[in-house]
Amino acid sequence: MAQRAALVSLLTFLVLAAQANPPLASFAKATLPASSPQHAHPGAPASRVAAQDADSLPSRLVSARTGDAWDPTARAGNRLRRGLNARPNMVHLTFEDDLAASGDGAGTGLDPATVEPSDFTVDGQVPLAVQVIDLPNESLDPPQRLRPLNVFLTLPAAMASDARPTVALVGQVSDLASNATAAGQVVADDGLGPQLSLSLDRALAGQQAVLTITANEPLAAPPTVTLGELTDPATGAVTNGPPRAAQQTGPSTYELVITGDLLNQGTNPGNSQRVNVLADATDAAANPGRAGKTTAVEGALTLEFDTRLNGGLGMAPGTTPALVTVNGQAVDAGANPELEYARPLRVTINWAAEGGEYPGDTHGKVALTDLAVGWTPLGGGMQAVEAAPTTQDGIVYLLTFPDPAPGEYSVQFSGKDEANNVSVSGAAQPDRFSRTFTLVDRNAPVIATLWPYEGFTNSGARVVLTGDVTDAHFGLSRLLSGGTPADLKVVVDGREYGPGSLMLTALETGWHFVLPLSLATGPHTWQVIAQDWAANQVVSPLRNLAVEATPPAPTPTPTPLVVPAAQVTPAPSLAGSMAQVTVAQPTGPTRLASADGTVELRFPPGALSATAQLALTPLAASQVPPAPSGLSIVRAFRLEVFDTQGRTLEGVLFLQPATISFRLSQQELGLAVAQPGRLVVQVHFQGQWAPAQHTLRRAEGAVEVQTARFSTWSFAFRDLTPAETAQLGLEQQTEPTATPLPTATATHTPTPTVTPTPIPTPPPSTPTAAVSPLPTSTPMPPTATPTSTAEGPPRPSPSPTLAPTTPPTSPTPTAPLLTATSVPAALAPSATAAEAPAAAPSPTPARSAGCGPSARADLATALAGTALLGFAAWRRWAG
């Protein structure tokens, strides 16, 4: 008893010493014998101190469970993670202390300071980390966690979901009473759920998709699948439907066929939607497993279930463009609107609604199929129209008809979306979309010029009637070129002469006609009637003319050109860079080319009716009318005609089309070939630029255009980028402001005393140069008194699209741009011309290269029938 009393006294001393000096209470786990009790930390209840005093037995390892994890960052009461939150690299060990202490429960629990990772192995693996936790009191402050009997081990590698490893205590751990536990092992329970993997046979389904689920261990039952409709792409929120049981297809595989009838719980039941896929299952140990995410966020498995083709079905008005628009105007199904004629005609088919069928829709492309365009003219009888749709994104398709005719149009087509849907109902039979509209042309043709003028007296029975008939929409041109009987008539004394009696020459916007006929001596009347495809008709005022008996043939008088004075206006000198050539009734093809070969003019025999002076002038930037919006002019030229004294001939046209060829630079040719359609050839007609048909000769590196008109020409490119502008050597463009300049007038006084004289044609001889230098002197006075005027079109202000050139400062002739090559002798100035009074220098005003009266080029459009044409034709047909 005395010994026991001494031991108690020693222990009491140690406790008091520990309270007075706390560091003395910390001992290594091997400093005291296993049977020596160690008192609790300060703050422990007295009953706990008593329990430690009475505890003489070590704690025991009693169980282990895979997957249980401890998360110290979670809120209290929720730090033990298991089930779906289990971690495959953690094992939970449970120790037991069997001391039944009076009034305070079981024994003392483990001393955390004595527990290290090396004290354990899990199937031979040493853990990376260890945590000692008092689970029942884990929500209390650390001094009050009194009985830590739970140990969490973190392993270096994940375990299989059905693993049951052997956990062994290989080191020595002690409880708070310093009782050492030196050995023990257990087989861990399965606490990990099955691992599930999901796969879809497609990410985009039209009518059905197959979900395959693979498990890595036997399951207690087939997995269940929850399909949720995405309702908010920003947050990934979904509206879930009920769980669906998958069907087992193999030892560890299961399938669920997803069809429209399974999608019945969201905001768009049974129809197109983006579906979030979530699968759940349990293993034989009732551990849960899951694949997928509860929200459609990054990493979630989603399926775009597109059940129909969408042509605007179900879309709120105004949320998407109309399925079909014509020149920007929506055309609805069942409607047949009358649309004002436009050239070109643009029909747009826009499947934009396909890409907005449901939240998260990323599949908006539609293939256009079974396209057919029909046209019904005013007279009836539908005809098929060739249509070549273009698209850049597989959503918007554009049909362009450059030269449409008035009448009713029908556009029919089908489509197939990326999920292979062909109908708006999901049926297998393709839907046929149909739109109808009527193109209405309310613009009548225009009779631009007629010859001869009112009250004209013709010497001789042979009379030539000429004129220009144009149409803003080319309705007349299509009639004459398409073989359809055209309503273009010249009525003489009540008798109609149709296209079969007329000599027709194509212009850029219409036709030039010539009607030669013999009339009896005396008064006559004539007029022109023109009607386009849309039945718009124009009738010219009735004109009077008289035919007098043919006078005796006069003695031939040398003269270079016979033309009434009313059709001649003084012209400046043709000095400078102007290229000119005198042509007198060419008997063979004539070809004129610049020295460097960049410009060429070709015209056939009979293209000119009499001796004339031709000039082709390159224009500087200050001389070029402003380009239409979106076009950059590269080069411009003016084609003009004068008499041999340098006077402008008004209204003269080629009787047969001539060809102008422009040689392209390497940069220009590359751009024209790489992007067809960007090169535009234009003619300045009636005060504005109009596009002209052209041919790109890739092998020759040139662009060609045919014309019967003397006017200003240019070629340009559409929408050049700054880099392309620099490559072509152009200046950065600004939008020009048109400033009309004063118009010029041409007199129209008949000169009956002038007698037509044949122009002698010398026999063929050695070709000679056809370039005639013209005089430069003081201005010539007018030759007739004006009785009526014809206004030329206004001249806009210069365009900055061309690099400017400096005009000559003196009238000294320079090297011509064009020189005649292989010109027959008949084209050279004849002796008759040399003996004419015009051989002496005529007083004409000097001018810089390329400049002239504002009307000298464009007045050709106002007077197509001229005295030159009339008298020359009279000579030709009168014999």
CSV table of N, CA and C in Angstrom, one decimal, residues 42 81 121 167 177 255 312 419 435 593 627 702 711 799:
chain,number,residue,atom,x,y,z
A,42,PRO,N,-4.7,20.7,-21.0
A,42,PRO,CA,-5.5,21.7,-20.2
A,42,PRO,C,-6.9,21.9,-20.8
A,81,ARG,N,-16.8,13.1,-46.5
A,81,ARG,CA,-17.4,13.0,-47.9
A,81,ARG,C,-17.4,11.5,-48.3
A,121,THR,N,0.2,0.7,-44.0
A,121,THR,CA,0.3,0.3,-45.4
A,121,THR,C,-1.1,-0.1,-45.8
A,167,VAL,N,-5.5,-3.2,-44.9
A,167,VAL,CA,-4.9,-2.1,-44.2
A,167,VAL,C,-4.1,-2.6,-43.0
A,177,ALA,N,-3.5,8.2,-23.3
A,177,ALA,CA,-2.9,7.7,-22.0
A,177,ALA,C,-1.6,7.1,-22.2
A,255,GLU,N,-27.9,0.6,-72.7
A,255,GLU,CA,-28.2,1.5,-73.7
A,255,GLU,C,-29.6,2.1,-73.4
A,312,GLY,N,-38.6,29.2,-90.2
A,312,GLY,CA,-39.3,30.3,-89.6
A,312,GLY,C,-40.4,29.8,-88.7
A,419,ALA,N,-29.1,17.9,-89.3
A,419,ALA,CA,-29.6,16.7,-88.6
A,419,ALA,C,-30.4,15.8,-89.6
A,435,ARG,N,-42.7,30.5,-103.2
A,435,ARG,CA,-42.9,31.9,-103.1
A,435,ARG,C,-43.2,32.4,-104.5
A,593,ALA,N,-3.8,50.9,-132.8
A,593,ALA,CA,-3.2,50.5,-131.5
A,593,ALA,C,-2.2,51.5,-131.1
A,627,ALA,N,-17.1,58.1,-110.0
A,627,ALA,CA,-17.5,56.7,-110.1
A,627,ALA,C,-18.7,56.4,-109.2
A,702,ALA,N,-6.3,41.0,-121.6
A,702,ALA,CA,-7.0,42.2,-122.0
A,702,ALA,C,-8.5,42.0,-121.7
A,711,SER,N,-18.2,57.9,-126.9
A,711,SER,CA,-18.5,58.3,-125.6
A,711,SER,C,-17.3,58.1,-124.7
A,799,SER,N,-13.3,63.1,-110.5
A,799,SER,CA,-13.2,62.0,-109.5
A,799,SER,C,-11.8,61.8,-109.1
